[in-house]
Amino acid sequence: MTTRLRRAAVAGAAAVGLLAAPFGAGTGYGYALDAAPRTARAAAVSAPTPQDEFPQLTPAVARQLDRAVRKVLAEAKVPGVMVALSAPGKGEYVRSFGVADKSTGQPMTTNLYMRIGSETKTFTVTGLLELVDQGKVGLDDPIGKYVSGVPNGDRITLRELAGMRSGLYNYSEDDGFDKALTSNPRRPFTPQELLSYSFRHPVMFEPNAKFYYSNTNLILLGLVIEKVSGMKLDDYIDKYVTTPAGLPHTVFPVGAEFPTPHAQGYTDQTADGKVQDATDWNPSWAWAAGAMISDLPDLRKWARTLATGTLLEARTQAERLKVVDALPGTGYGLGIFNVQGWIGHNGSLPGYQSLTVFLPEAQATLVVLLNTDITAAGEEPSTLFGRAITEIVTPEHVFDLPAQGGPGSPEPTPAPKSAPKSAPSR
């Protein structure tokens, strides 16, 4: 399997994103930074973008955005993309470009379901933090209290797992996992199988010593939720996260099922490196780190809910937004990143990428969904779209998640001040 696929469970640069390569959603490159927590406010960029400085999304601005999006679409060779940008009192920009299916030429539209890779991490960690609010788990509990057989399990805390500071090897970077997934991408994986790929490797550093984006952390948190709640993770997320948040089109599949209508997804994370349609690949290998599916309207709601902590107590949200430096201009909190003031996560799974972020100063929401995870000149296409859009509307807060290389590092997408990217989801 390629390095990108191994990162796929990470969906954000440095921590957010997909399982495949994004900082987050799953995998990471192998990028590690000394852990230096700081508050979300301290992480904020110096130049604020108050609501009155966010531009009116007039027809003239829309034309600028159209040109910028089309330019990235063409240069990065992305089949199709949908974009939603809005802020209170400023109007909204909701568009789709390109095709949803290269074989038929079906156009991309804004009502299609998409795989969201490492954005799944934001839902899993929210579910965990709800258990914290209920007093059923503690962020400083050791993982060994809930899951046996974890290296350093008596010292790695739930907080360190959610903040990507455990030191546990990222299973999606293991060669054996690579071979198993690329040889049969429709096969199912169990959480225990995924952990076995990680635990055959020594721990990389002492708990909390560094930042290292690892999908393994989220698999363990998913198991904690199941043990404490007595429910399957997909059922728990549906009942306690997506339903209360009012997200009727956000689902946690247990296999390769994919609601319709959906876009076809294209990847080069294959055994032979050739581009394939990955639409029906089984995302169970990403599970709590990157398996979920959503659509544009739901993610627009989720951006605000996630960044403002609607489902959580204020003190718990404050803990979530404490970040450590992950990549230049980016910080990672508890399953969330802050890239130049934009708070949220990115995702990347073979065939798909996503970006869902919120800028508190302007109360602005940006969501980007596309049907490929193939990089362009070493950069994640979701980051290219995020950068092109924010250069126009928030030049003081340009979403720029630096590309990284090497195993263990998060998907190169967002550059959070409070959160990161994902992978297979990469």
PDB file of N, CA and C in Angstrom, residues 4 7-33 38 117-119 121 162-164 170 173 211-215 217-218 289 323-333 335-340 342 344-349 353-355 357 380 382-383 399-404 408-426:
ATOM      1  N   ARG A   4       0.473   7.164   1.148  1.00  0.00           N
ATOM      2  CA  ARG A   4      -0.757   7.954   1.264  1.00  0.00           C
ATOM      3  C   ARG A   4      -1.866   7.125   1.850  1.00  0.00           C
ATOM      4  N   ARG A   7      -1.618   6.599   5.416  1.00  0.00           N
ATOM      5  CA  ARG A   7      -2.001   7.774   6.174  1.00  0.00           C
ATOM      6  C   ARG A   7      -3.490   7.997   6.126  1.00  0.00           C
ATOM      7  N   ALA A   8      -4.145   7.272   5.252  1.00  0.00           N
ATOM      8  CA  ALA A   8      -5.530   7.558   4.954  1.00  0.00           C
ATOM      9  C   ALA A   8      -6.444   7.711   6.113  1.00  0.00           C
ATOM     10  N   ALA A   9      -6.162   7.157   7.214  1.00  0.00           N
ATOM     11  CA  ALA A   9      -7.071   7.324   8.322  1.00  0.00           C
ATOM     12  C   ALA A   9      -6.897   8.659   8.968  1.00  0.00           C
ATOM     13  N   VAL A  10      -6.021   9.448   8.475  1.00  0.00           N
ATOM     14  CA  VAL A  10      -5.835  10.776   9.027  1.00  0.00           C
ATOM     15  C   VAL A  10      -6.409  11.782   8.070  1.00  0.00           C
ATOM     16  N   ALA A  11      -7.137  12.724   8.489  1.00  0.00           N
ATOM     17  CA  ALA A  11      -7.705  13.631   7.540  1.00  0.00           C
ATOM     18  C   ALA A  11      -7.297  15.024   7.699  1.00  0.00           C
ATOM     19  N   GLY A  12      -6.312  15.366   8.301  1.00  0.00           N
ATOM     20  CA  GLY A  12      -5.958  16.733   8.423  1.00  0.00           C
ATOM     21  C   GLY A  12      -4.492  16.819   8.431  1.00  0.00           C
ATOM     22  N   ALA A  13      -3.957  17.922   8.009  1.00  0.00           N
ATOM     23  CA  ALA A  13      -2.534  18.018   8.014  1.00  0.00           C
ATOM     24  C   ALA A  13      -2.124  17.880   9.438  1.00  0.00           C
ATOM     25  N   ALA A  14      -1.211  17.115   9.720  1.00  0.00           N
ATOM     26  CA  ALA A  14      -0.772  16.987  11.069  1.00  0.00           C
ATOM     27  C   ALA A  14      -1.730  16.285  11.959  1.00  0.00           C
ATOM     28  N   ALA A  15      -2.936  16.147  11.664  1.00  0.00           N
ATOM     29  CA  ALA A  15      -3.788  15.429  12.569  1.00  0.00           C
ATOM     30  C   ALA A  15      -5.186  15.348  12.133  1.00  0.00           C
ATOM     31  N   VAL A  16      -5.649  16.175  11.301  1.00  0.00           N
ATOM     32  CA  VAL A  16      -7.041  16.118  10.961  1.00  0.00           C
ATOM     33  C   VAL A  16      -7.226  15.362   9.690  1.00  0.00           C
ATOM     34  N   GLY A  17      -8.295  14.960   9.291  1.00  0.00           N
ATOM     35  CA  GLY A  17      -8.474  14.441   8.001  1.00  0.00           C
ATOM     36  C   GLY A  17      -8.798  13.048   7.905  1.00  0.00           C
ATOM     37  N   LEU A  18      -8.388  12.480   6.843  1.00  0.00           N
ATOM     38  CA  LEU A  18      -8.767  11.160   6.462  1.00  0.00           C
ATOM     39  C   LEU A  18      -7.845  10.129   6.918  1.00  0.00           C
ATOM     40  N   LEU A  19      -8.260   8.932   6.697  1.00  0.00           N
ATOM     41  CA  LEU A  19      -7.429   7.844   7.089  1.00  0.00           C
ATOM     42  C   LEU A  19      -6.319   7.713   6.113  1.00  0.00           C
ATOM     43  N   ALA A  20      -6.526   8.149   4.936  1.00  0.00           N
ATOM     44  CA  ALA A  20      -5.522   7.950   3.926  1.00  0.00           C
ATOM     45  C   ALA A  20      -4.356   8.879   4.039  1.00  0.00           C
ATOM     46  N   ALA A  21      -4.564  10.136   4.104  1.00  0.00           N
ATOM     47  CA  ALA A  21      -3.416  11.017   4.150  1.00  0.00           C
ATOM     48  C   ALA A  21      -3.662  12.321   4.807  1.00  0.00           C
ATOM     49  N   PRO A  22      -4.876  12.768   4.958  1.00  0.00           N
ATOM     50  CA  PRO A  22      -5.128  14.051   5.551  1.00  0.00           C
ATOM     51  C   PRO A  22      -4.633  14.121   6.967  1.00  0.00           C
ATOM     52  N   PHE A  23      -4.515  15.341   7.405  1.00  0.00           N
ATOM     53  CA  PHE A  23      -4.082  15.580   8.760  1.00  0.00           C
ATOM     54  C   PHE A  23      -4.799  14.618   9.616  1.00  0.00           C
ATOM     55  N   GLY A  24      -5.854  14.489   9.298  1.00  0.00           N
ATOM     56  CA  GLY A  24      -6.621  13.688  10.140  1.00  0.00           C
ATOM     57  C   GLY A  24      -6.920  12.423   9.516  1.00  0.00           C
ATOM     58  N   ALA A  25      -8.206  12.215   9.274  1.00  0.00           N
ATOM     59  CA  ALA A  25      -8.854  11.008   8.905  1.00  0.00           C
ATOM     60  C   ALA A  25      -8.042   9.843   8.910  1.00  0.00           C
ATOM     61  N   GLY A  26      -7.105   9.718   9.595  1.00  0.00           N
ATOM     62  CA  GLY A  26      -6.635   8.423   9.764  1.00  0.00           C
ATOM     63  C   GLY A  26      -5.200   8.297   9.903  1.00  0.00           C
ATOM     64  N   THR A  27      -4.538   8.317   8.889  1.00  0.00           N
ATOM     65  CA  THR A  27      -3.162   7.973   8.954  1.00  0.00           C
ATOM     66  C   THR A  27      -2.331   9.210   9.094  1.00  0.00           C
ATOM     67  N   GLY A  28      -1.164   9.143   9.271  1.00  0.00           N
ATOM     68  CA  GLY A  28      -0.389  10.331   9.319  1.00  0.00           C
ATOM     69  C   GLY A  28       0.906  10.015   8.687  1.00  0.00           C
ATOM     70  N   TYR A  29       1.716  11.014   8.490  1.00  0.00           N
ATOM     71  CA  TYR A  29       2.976  10.707   7.849  1.00  0.00           C
ATOM     72  C   TYR A  29       3.932  10.229   8.897  1.00  0.00           C
ATOM     73  N   GLY A  30       4.530  10.683   9.606  1.00  0.00           N
ATOM     74  CA  GLY A  30       5.369  10.187  10.628  1.00  0.00           C
ATOM     75  C   GLY A  30       5.907  11.405  11.234  1.00  0.00           C
ATOM     76  N   TYR A  31       5.135  12.425  11.195  1.00  0.00           N
ATOM     77  CA  TYR A  31       5.562  13.746  11.652  1.00  0.00           C
ATOM     78  C   TYR A  31       5.231  13.854  13.130  1.00  0.00           C
ATOM     79  N   ALA A  32       6.216  14.195  13.940  1.00  0.00           N
ATOM     80  CA  ALA A  32       5.962  14.306  15.367  1.00  0.00           C
ATOM     81  C   ALA A  32       6.564  15.600  15.897  1.00  0.00           C
ATOM     82  N   LEU A  33       5.830  16.259  16.770  1.00  0.00           N
ATOM     83  CA  LEU A  33       6.319  17.492  17.368  1.00  0.00           C
ATOM     84  C   LEU A  33       6.240  17.359  18.878  1.00  0.00           C
ATOM     85  N   ARG A  38      -1.569  24.548  24.308  1.00  0.00           N
ATOM     86  CA  ARG A  38      -1.856  25.954  24.483  1.00  0.00           C
ATOM     87  C   ARG A  38      -3.335  26.135  24.291  1.00  0.00           C
ATOM     88  N   GLY A 117     -13.996  10.333   5.473  1.00  0.00           N
ATOM     89  CA  GLY A 117     -12.709   9.980   6.044  1.00  0.00           C
ATOM     90  C   GLY A 117     -12.524  10.448   7.469  1.00  0.00           C
ATOM     91  N   SER A 118     -11.378  11.082   7.704  1.00  0.00           N
ATOM     92  CA  SER A 118     -11.002  11.436   9.069  1.00  0.00           C
ATOM     93  C   SER A 118     -11.900  12.436   9.758  1.00  0.00           C
ATOM     94  N   GLU A 119     -12.811  13.038   9.051  1.00  0.00           N
ATOM     95  CA  GLU A 119     -13.792  13.855   9.775  1.00  0.00           C
ATOM     96  C   GLU A 119     -14.571  12.987  10.759  1.00  0.00           C
ATOM     97  N   LYS A 121     -13.333  11.304  12.950  1.00  0.00           N
ATOM     98  CA  LYS A 121     -12.701  11.481  14.260  1.00  0.00           C
ATOM     99  C   LYS A 121     -13.437  12.524  15.097  1.00  0.00           C
ATOM    100  N   ALA A 162      -6.916  11.081  22.181  1.00  0.00           N
ATOM    101  CA  ALA A 162      -7.723  12.024  21.402  1.00  0.00           C
ATOM    102  C   ALA A 162      -6.877  13.157  20.839  1.00  0.00           C
ATOM    103  N   GLY A 163      -5.771  13.501  21.531  1.00  0.00           N
ATOM    104  CA  GLY A 163      -4.917  14.595  21.101  1.00  0.00           C
ATOM    105  C   GLY A 163      -3.731  14.158  20.276  1.00  0.00           C
ATOM    106  N   MET A 164      -3.678  12.887  19.881  1.00  0.00           N
ATOM    107  CA  MET A 164      -2.592  12.364  19.047  1.00  0.00           C
ATOM    108  C   MET A 164      -1.229  12.506  19.732  1.00  0.00           C
ATOM    109  N   ASN A 170       0.972   3.960  14.113  1.00  0.00           N
ATOM    110  CA  ASN A 170      -0.221   4.064  13.272  1.00  0.00           C
ATOM    111  C   ASN A 170      -0.389   2.781  12.451  1.00  0.00           C
ATOM    112  N   GLU A 173       0.077   2.450   8.658  1.00  0.00           N
ATOM    113  CA  GLU A 173       1.397   2.554   8.047  1.00  0.00           C
ATOM    114  C   GLU A 173       2.123   1.212   8.018  1.00  0.00           C
ATOM    115  N   PHE A 211       3.647  15.073  19.430  1.00  0.00           N
ATOM    116  CA  PHE A 211       2.424  14.946  18.632  1.00  0.00           C
ATOM    117  C   PHE A 211       2.709  14.007  17.471  1.00  0.00           C
ATOM    118  N   TYR A 212       1.840  13.040  17.267  1.00  0.00           N
ATOM    119  CA  TYR A 212       2.008  12.094  16.153  1.00  0.00           C
ATOM    120  C   TYR A 212       0.630  11.585  15.771  1.00  0.00           C
ATOM    121  N   TYR A 213       0.207  11.895  14.568  1.00  0.00           N
ATOM    122  CA  TYR A 213      -1.133  11.531  14.113  1.00  0.00           C
ATOM    123  C   TYR A 213      -1.213  10.042  13.850  1.00  0.00           C
ATOM    124  N   SER A 214      -2.073   9.363  14.576  1.00  0.00           N
ATOM    125  CA  SER A 214      -2.169   7.902  14.468  1.00  0.00           C
ATOM    126  C   SER A 214      -3.619   7.470  14.537  1.00  0.00           C
ATOM    127  N   ASN A 215      -4.042   6.722  13.535  1.00  0.00           N
ATOM    128  CA  ASN A 215      -5.412   6.206  13.514  1.00  0.00           C
ATOM    129  C   ASN A 215      -5.659   5.207  14.634  1.00  0.00           C
ATOM    130  N   ASN A 217      -5.097   5.495  17.681  1.00  0.00           N
ATOM    131  CA  ASN A 217      -5.693   6.175  18.831  1.00  0.00           C
ATOM    132  C   ASN A 217      -7.217   6.160  18.776  1.00  0.00           C
ATOM    133  N   LEU A 218      -7.749   6.400  17.588  1.00  0.00           N
ATOM    134  CA  LEU A 218      -9.212   6.482  17.451  1.00  0.00           C
ATOM    135  C   LEU A 218      -9.880   5.120  17.521  1.00  0.00           C
ATOM    136  N   ALA A 289     -11.904   5.925  13.025  1.00  0.00           N
ATOM    137  CA  ALA A 289     -10.984   6.964  12.556  1.00  0.00           C
ATOM    138  C   ALA A 289     -11.394   7.558  11.222  1.00  0.00           C
ATOM    139  N   VAL A 323      -4.826  23.212  22.277  1.00  0.00           N
ATOM    140  CA  VAL A 323      -4.115  22.581  21.170  1.00  0.00           C
ATOM    141  C   VAL A 323      -2.614  22.458  21.418  1.00  0.00           C
ATOM    142  N   VAL A 324      -1.993  21.560  20.651  1.00  0.00           N
ATOM    143  CA  VAL A 324      -0.540  21.469  20.597  1.00  0.00           C
ATOM    144  C   VAL A 324      -0.131  21.781  19.167  1.00  0.00           C
ATOM    145  N   ASP A 325       1.063  22.318  18.998  1.00  0.00           N
ATOM    146  CA  ASP A 325       1.552  22.582  17.656  1.00  0.00           C
ATOM    147  C   ASP A 325       1.644  21.266  16.899  1.00  0.00           C
ATOM    148  N   ALA A 326       1.117  21.253  15.686  1.00  0.00           N
ATOM    149  CA  ALA A 326       1.129  20.038  14.885  1.00  0.00           C
ATOM    150  C   ALA A 326       1.927  20.237  13.607  1.00  0.00           C
ATOM    151  N   LEU A 327       1.641  21.287  12.902  1.00  0.00           N
ATOM    152  CA  LEU A 327       2.368  21.680  11.702  1.00  0.00           C
ATOM    153  C   LEU A 327       2.435  23.200  11.724  1.00  0.00           C
ATOM    154  N   PRO A 328       3.291  23.795  10.915  1.00  0.00           N
ATOM    155  CA  PRO A 328       3.354  25.264  10.905  1.00  0.00           C
ATOM    156  C   PRO A 328       1.975  25.894  10.694  1.00  0.00           C
ATOM    157  N   GLY A 329       1.581  26.763  11.611  1.00  0.00           N
ATOM    158  CA  GLY A 329       0.287  27.425  11.482  1.00  0.00           C
ATOM    159  C   GLY A 329      -0.885  26.564  11.877  1.00  0.00           C
ATOM    160  N   THR A 330      -0.599  25.397  12.436  1.00  0.00           N
ATOM    161  CA  THR A 330      -1.655  24.443  12.747  1.00  0.00           C
ATOM    162  C   THR A 330      -1.514  23.892  14.151  1.00  0.00           C
ATOM    163  N   GLY A 331      -2.629  23.747  14.835  1.00  0.00           N
ATOM    164  CA  GLY A 331      -2.630  23.132  16.153  1.00  0.00           C
ATOM    165  C   GLY A 331      -3.671  22.044  16.207  1.00  0.00           C
ATOM    166  N   TYR A 332      -3.452  21.049  17.069  1.00  0.00           N
ATOM    167  CA  TYR A 332      -4.410  19.957  17.192  1.00  0.00           C
ATOM    168  C   TYR A 332      -4.870  19.847  18.633  1.00  0.00           C
ATOM    169  N   GLY A 333      -6.178  19.782  18.813  1.00  0.00           N
ATOM    170  CA  GLY A 333      -6.752  19.627  20.142  1.00  0.00           C
ATOM    171  C   GLY A 333      -7.209  18.201  20.347  1.00  0.00           C
ATOM    172  N   GLY A 335      -9.301  15.691  18.816  1.00  0.00           N
ATOM    173  CA  GLY A 335     -10.065  15.341  17.625  1.00  0.00           C
ATOM    174  C   GLY A 335     -10.511  16.558  16.844  1.00  0.00           C
ATOM    175  N   ILE A 336      -9.728  17.618  16.880  1.00  0.00           N
ATOM    176  CA  ILE A 336     -10.095  18.840  16.167  1.00  0.00           C
ATOM    177  C   ILE A 336      -8.832  19.649  15.906  1.00  0.00           C
ATOM    178  N   PHE A 337      -8.809  20.403  14.790  1.00  0.00           N
ATOM    179  CA  PHE A 337      -7.629  21.221  14.556  1.00  0.00           C
ATOM    180  C   PHE A 337      -8.001  22.681  14.400  1.00  0.00           C
ATOM    181  N   ASN A 338      -6.977  23.497  14.437  1.00  0.00           N
ATOM    182  CA  ASN A 338      -7.138  24.935  14.214  1.00  0.00           C
ATOM    183  C   ASN A 338      -6.073  25.326  13.205  1.00  0.00           C
ATOM    184  N   VAL A 339      -6.519  25.670  12.008  1.00  0.00           N
ATOM    185  CA  VAL A 339      -5.592  26.072  10.954  1.00  0.00           C
ATOM    186  C   VAL A 339      -5.811  27.549  10.660  1.00  0.00           C
ATOM    187  N   GLN A 340      -4.885  28.354  11.125  1.00  0.00           N
ATOM    188  CA  GLN A 340      -4.969  29.805  10.921  1.00  0.00           C
ATOM    189  C   GLN A 340      -6.329  30.360  11.361  1.00  0.00           C
ATOM    190  N   TRP A 342      -9.211  28.734  11.489  1.00  0.00           N
ATOM    191  CA  TRP A 342     -10.323  27.885  11.038  1.00  0.00           C
ATOM    192  C   TRP A 342     -10.306  26.602  11.876  1.00  0.00           C
ATOM    193  N   GLY A 344     -11.859  22.862  12.865  1.00  0.00           N
ATOM    194  CA  GLY A 344     -12.613  21.742  12.317  1.00  0.00           C
ATOM    195  C   GLY A 344     -11.715  20.563  12.027  1.00  0.00           C
ATOM    196  N   HIS A 345     -11.921  19.939  10.870  1.00  0.00           N
ATOM    197  CA  HIS A 345     -11.123  18.771  10.503  1.00  0.00           C
ATOM    198  C   HIS A 345     -11.253  18.540   9.016  1.00  0.00           C
ATOM    199  N   ASN A 346     -10.275  17.812   8.501  1.00  0.00           N
ATOM    200  CA  ASN A 346     -10.369  17.394   7.110  1.00  0.00           C
ATOM    201  C   ASN A 346     -10.469  15.883   7.076  1.00  0.00           C
ATOM    202  N   GLY A 347     -10.704  15.328   5.929  1.00  0.00           N
ATOM    203  CA  GLY A 347     -10.799  13.887   5.817  1.00  0.00           C
ATOM    204  C   GLY A 347     -10.309  13.417   4.467  1.00  0.00           C
ATOM    205  N   SER A 348      -9.787  12.189   4.438  1.00  0.00           N
ATOM    206  CA  SER A 348      -9.309  11.636   3.186  1.00  0.00           C
ATOM    207  C   SER A 348      -9.392  10.131   3.273  1.00  0.00           C
ATOM    208  N   LEU A 349     -10.121   9.547   2.372  1.00  0.00           N
ATOM    209  CA  LEU A 349     -10.275   8.105   2.291  1.00  0.00           C
ATOM    210  C   LEU A 349     -10.102   7.800   0.814  1.00  0.00           C
ATOM    211  N   GLN A 353     -12.219  13.161  -0.475  1.00  0.00           N
ATOM    212  CA  GLN A 353     -11.648  14.065   0.518  1.00  0.00           C
ATOM    213  C   GLN A 353     -12.713  15.056   0.962  1.00  0.00           C
ATOM    214  N   SER A 354     -12.491  15.608   2.143  1.00  0.00           N
ATOM    215  CA  SER A 354     -13.453  16.558   2.691  1.00  0.00           C
ATOM    216  C   SER A 354     -12.740  17.565   3.571  1.00  0.00           C
ATOM    217  N   LEU A 355     -13.395  18.673   3.784  1.00  0.00           N
ATOM    218  CA  LEU A 355     -12.904  19.716   4.672  1.00  0.00           C
ATOM    219  C   LEU A 355     -14.116  20.429   5.252  1.00  0.00           C
ATOM    220  N   VAL A 357     -14.829  23.322   8.214  1.00  0.00           N
ATOM    221  CA  VAL A 357     -14.209  24.229   9.176  1.00  0.00           C
ATOM    222  C   VAL A 357     -15.100  25.433   9.467  1.00  0.00           C
ATOM    223  N   GLU A 380      -2.653  17.867  -0.876  1.00  0.00           N
ATOM    224  CA  GLU A 380      -4.004  17.320  -0.842  1.00  0.00           C
ATOM    225  C   GLU A 380      -4.943  18.280  -1.568  1.00  0.00           C
ATOM    226  N   SER A 382      -8.040  18.838  -1.158  1.00  0.00           N
ATOM    227  CA  SER A 382      -8.940  19.572  -0.259  1.00  0.00           C
ATOM    228  C   SER A 382      -8.256  20.819   0.296  1.00  0.00           C
ATOM    229  N   THR A 383      -6.950  20.722   0.546  1.00  0.00           N
ATOM    230  CA  THR A 383      -6.211  21.894   1.016  1.00  0.00           C
ATOM    231  C   THR A 383      -6.106  22.944  -0.080  1.00  0.00           C
ATOM    232  N   PHE A 399      -6.525  29.220   4.910  1.00  0.00           N
ATOM    233  CA  PHE A 399      -6.438  27.806   5.290  1.00  0.00           C
ATOM    234  C   PHE A 399      -5.318  27.173   4.472  1.00  0.00           C
ATOM    235  N   ASP A 400      -4.236  26.842   5.160  1.00  0.00           N
ATOM    236  CA  ASP A 400      -3.072  26.322   4.451  1.00  0.00           C
ATOM    237  C   ASP A 400      -2.435  25.235   5.294  1.00  0.00           C
ATOM    238  N   LEU A 401      -2.765  24.003   4.965  1.00  0.00           N
ATOM    239  CA  LEU A 401      -2.238  22.879   5.715  1.00  0.00           C
ATOM    240  C   LEU A 401      -1.016  22.356   4.979  1.00  0.00           C
ATOM    241  N   PRO A 402       0.159  22.525   5.543  1.00  0.00           N
ATOM    242  CA  PRO A 402       1.386  22.140   4.854  1.00  0.00           C
ATOM    243  C   PRO A 402       1.411  20.657   4.513  1.00  0.00           C
ATOM    244  N   ALA A 403       1.897  20.351   3.313  1.00  0.00           N
ATOM    245  CA  ALA A 403       2.051  18.951   2.920  1.00  0.00           C
ATOM    246  C   ALA A 403       3.204  18.377   3.713  1.00  0.00           C
ATOM    247  N   GLN A 404       3.060  17.101   4.076  1.00  0.00           N
ATOM    248  CA  GLN A 404       4.100  16.437   4.838  1.00  0.00           C
ATOM    249  C   GLN A 404       4.500  15.172   4.119  1.00  0.00           C
ATOM    250  N   GLY A 408       3.288   8.233   9.391  1.00  0.00           N
ATOM    251  CA  GLY A 408       2.943   8.702  10.701  1.00  0.00           C
ATOM    252  C   GLY A 408       2.485  10.112  10.788  1.00  0.00           C
ATOM    253  N   SER A 409       2.603  10.880   9.777  1.00  0.00           N
ATOM    254  CA  SER A 409       2.222  12.269   9.831  1.00  0.00           C
ATOM    255  C   SER A 409       0.806  12.403   9.351  1.00  0.00           C
ATOM    256  N   PRO A 410       0.097  13.427   9.787  1.00  0.00           N
ATOM    257  CA  PRO A 410      -1.305  13.542   9.403  1.00  0.00           C
ATOM    258  C   PRO A 410      -1.478  13.911   7.968  1.00  0.00           C
ATOM    259  N   GLU A 411      -2.659  13.798   7.524  1.00  0.00           N
ATOM    260  CA  GLU A 411      -2.951  14.158   6.153  1.00  0.00           C
ATOM    261  C   GLU A 411      -2.611  15.609   5.979  1.00  0.00           C
ATOM    262  N   PRO A 412      -1.968  15.938   4.909  1.00  0.00           N
ATOM    263  CA  PRO A 412      -1.642  17.325   4.662  1.00  0.00           C
ATOM    264  C   PRO A 412      -2.825  18.061   4.141  1.00  0.00           C
ATOM    265  N   THR A 413      -3.598  18.624   4.986  1.00  0.00           N
ATOM    266  CA  THR A 413      -4.732  19.386   4.509  1.00  0.00           C
ATOM    267  C   THR A 413      -4.857  20.638   5.314  1.00  0.00           C
ATOM    268  N   PRO A 414      -5.673  20.665   6.375  1.00  0.00           N
ATOM    269  CA  PRO A 414      -5.833  21.861   7.164  1.00  0.00           C
ATOM    270  C   PRO A 414      -4.637  22.175   8.027  1.00  0.00           C
ATOM    271  N   ALA A 415      -4.471  23.397   8.362  1.00  0.00           N
ATOM    272  CA  ALA A 415      -3.434  23.780   9.291  1.00  0.00           C
ATOM    273  C   ALA A 415      -4.057  24.491  10.446  1.00  0.00           C
ATOM    274  N   PRO A 416      -4.623  23.741  11.403  1.00  0.00           N
ATOM    275  CA  PRO A 416      -5.388  24.296  12.486  1.00  0.00           C
ATOM    276  C   PRO A 416      -4.600  24.977  13.555  1.00  0.00           C
ATOM    277  N   LYS A 417      -5.310  25.808  14.271  1.00  0.00           N
ATOM    278  CA  LYS A 417      -4.768  26.386  15.483  1.00  0.00           C
ATOM    279  C   LYS A 417      -5.340  25.595  16.630  1.00  0.00           C
ATOM    280  N   SER A 418      -6.305  24.796  16.349  1.00  0.00           N
ATOM    281  CA  SER A 418      -6.899  23.956  17.361  1.00  0.00           C
ATOM    282  C   SER A 418      -7.260  22.608  16.820  1.00  0.00           C
ATOM    283  N   ALA A 419      -6.800  22.215  15.649  1.00  0.00           N
ATOM    284  CA  ALA A 419      -7.122  20.907  15.131  1.00  0.00           C
ATOM    285  C   ALA A 419      -6.473  20.542  13.829  1.00  0.00           C
ATOM    286  N   PRO A 420      -6.487  19.181  13.213  1.00  0.00           N
ATOM    287  CA  PRO A 420      -5.833  18.696  11.954  1.00  0.00           C
ATOM    288  C   PRO A 420      -6.552  17.820  10.946  1.00  0.00           C
ATOM    289  N   LYS A 421      -5.877  16.972  10.035  1.00  0.00           N
ATOM    290  CA  LYS A 421      -6.370  16.167   8.859  1.00  0.00           C
ATOM    291  C   LYS A 421      -6.346  14.654   8.964  1.00  0.00           C
ATOM    292  N   SER A 422      -6.898  13.870   8.035  1.00  0.00           N
ATOM    293  CA  SER A 422      -6.972  12.433   8.168  1.00  0.00           C
ATOM    294  C   SER A 422      -6.520  11.623   6.990  1.00  0.00           C
ATOM    295  N   ALA A 423      -6.560  10.263   7.071  1.00  0.00           N
ATOM    296  CA  ALA A 423      -6.109   9.393   6.023  1.00  0.00           C
ATOM    297  C   ALA A 423      -6.774   8.026   6.002  1.00  0.00           C
ATOM    298  N   PRO A 424      -6.399   6.493   5.115  1.00  0.00           N
ATOM    299  CA  PRO A 424      -7.489   5.576   4.880  1.00  0.00           C
ATOM    300  C   PRO A 424      -8.245   5.397   6.069  1.00  0.00           C
ATOM    301  N   SER A 425      -8.591   6.538   6.466  1.00  0.00           N
ATOM    302  CA  SER A 425      -9.183   7.480   5.633  1.00  0.00           C
ATOM    303  C   SER A 425      -8.047   8.024   5.166  1.00  0.00           C
ATOM    304  N   ARG A 426      -6.653   8.085   5.315  1.00  0.00           N
ATOM    305  CA  ARG A 426      -5.410   7.788   4.680  1.00  0.00           C
ATOM    306  C   ARG A 426      -4.398   7.431   5.678  1.00  0.00           C
TER     307      ARG A 426
END
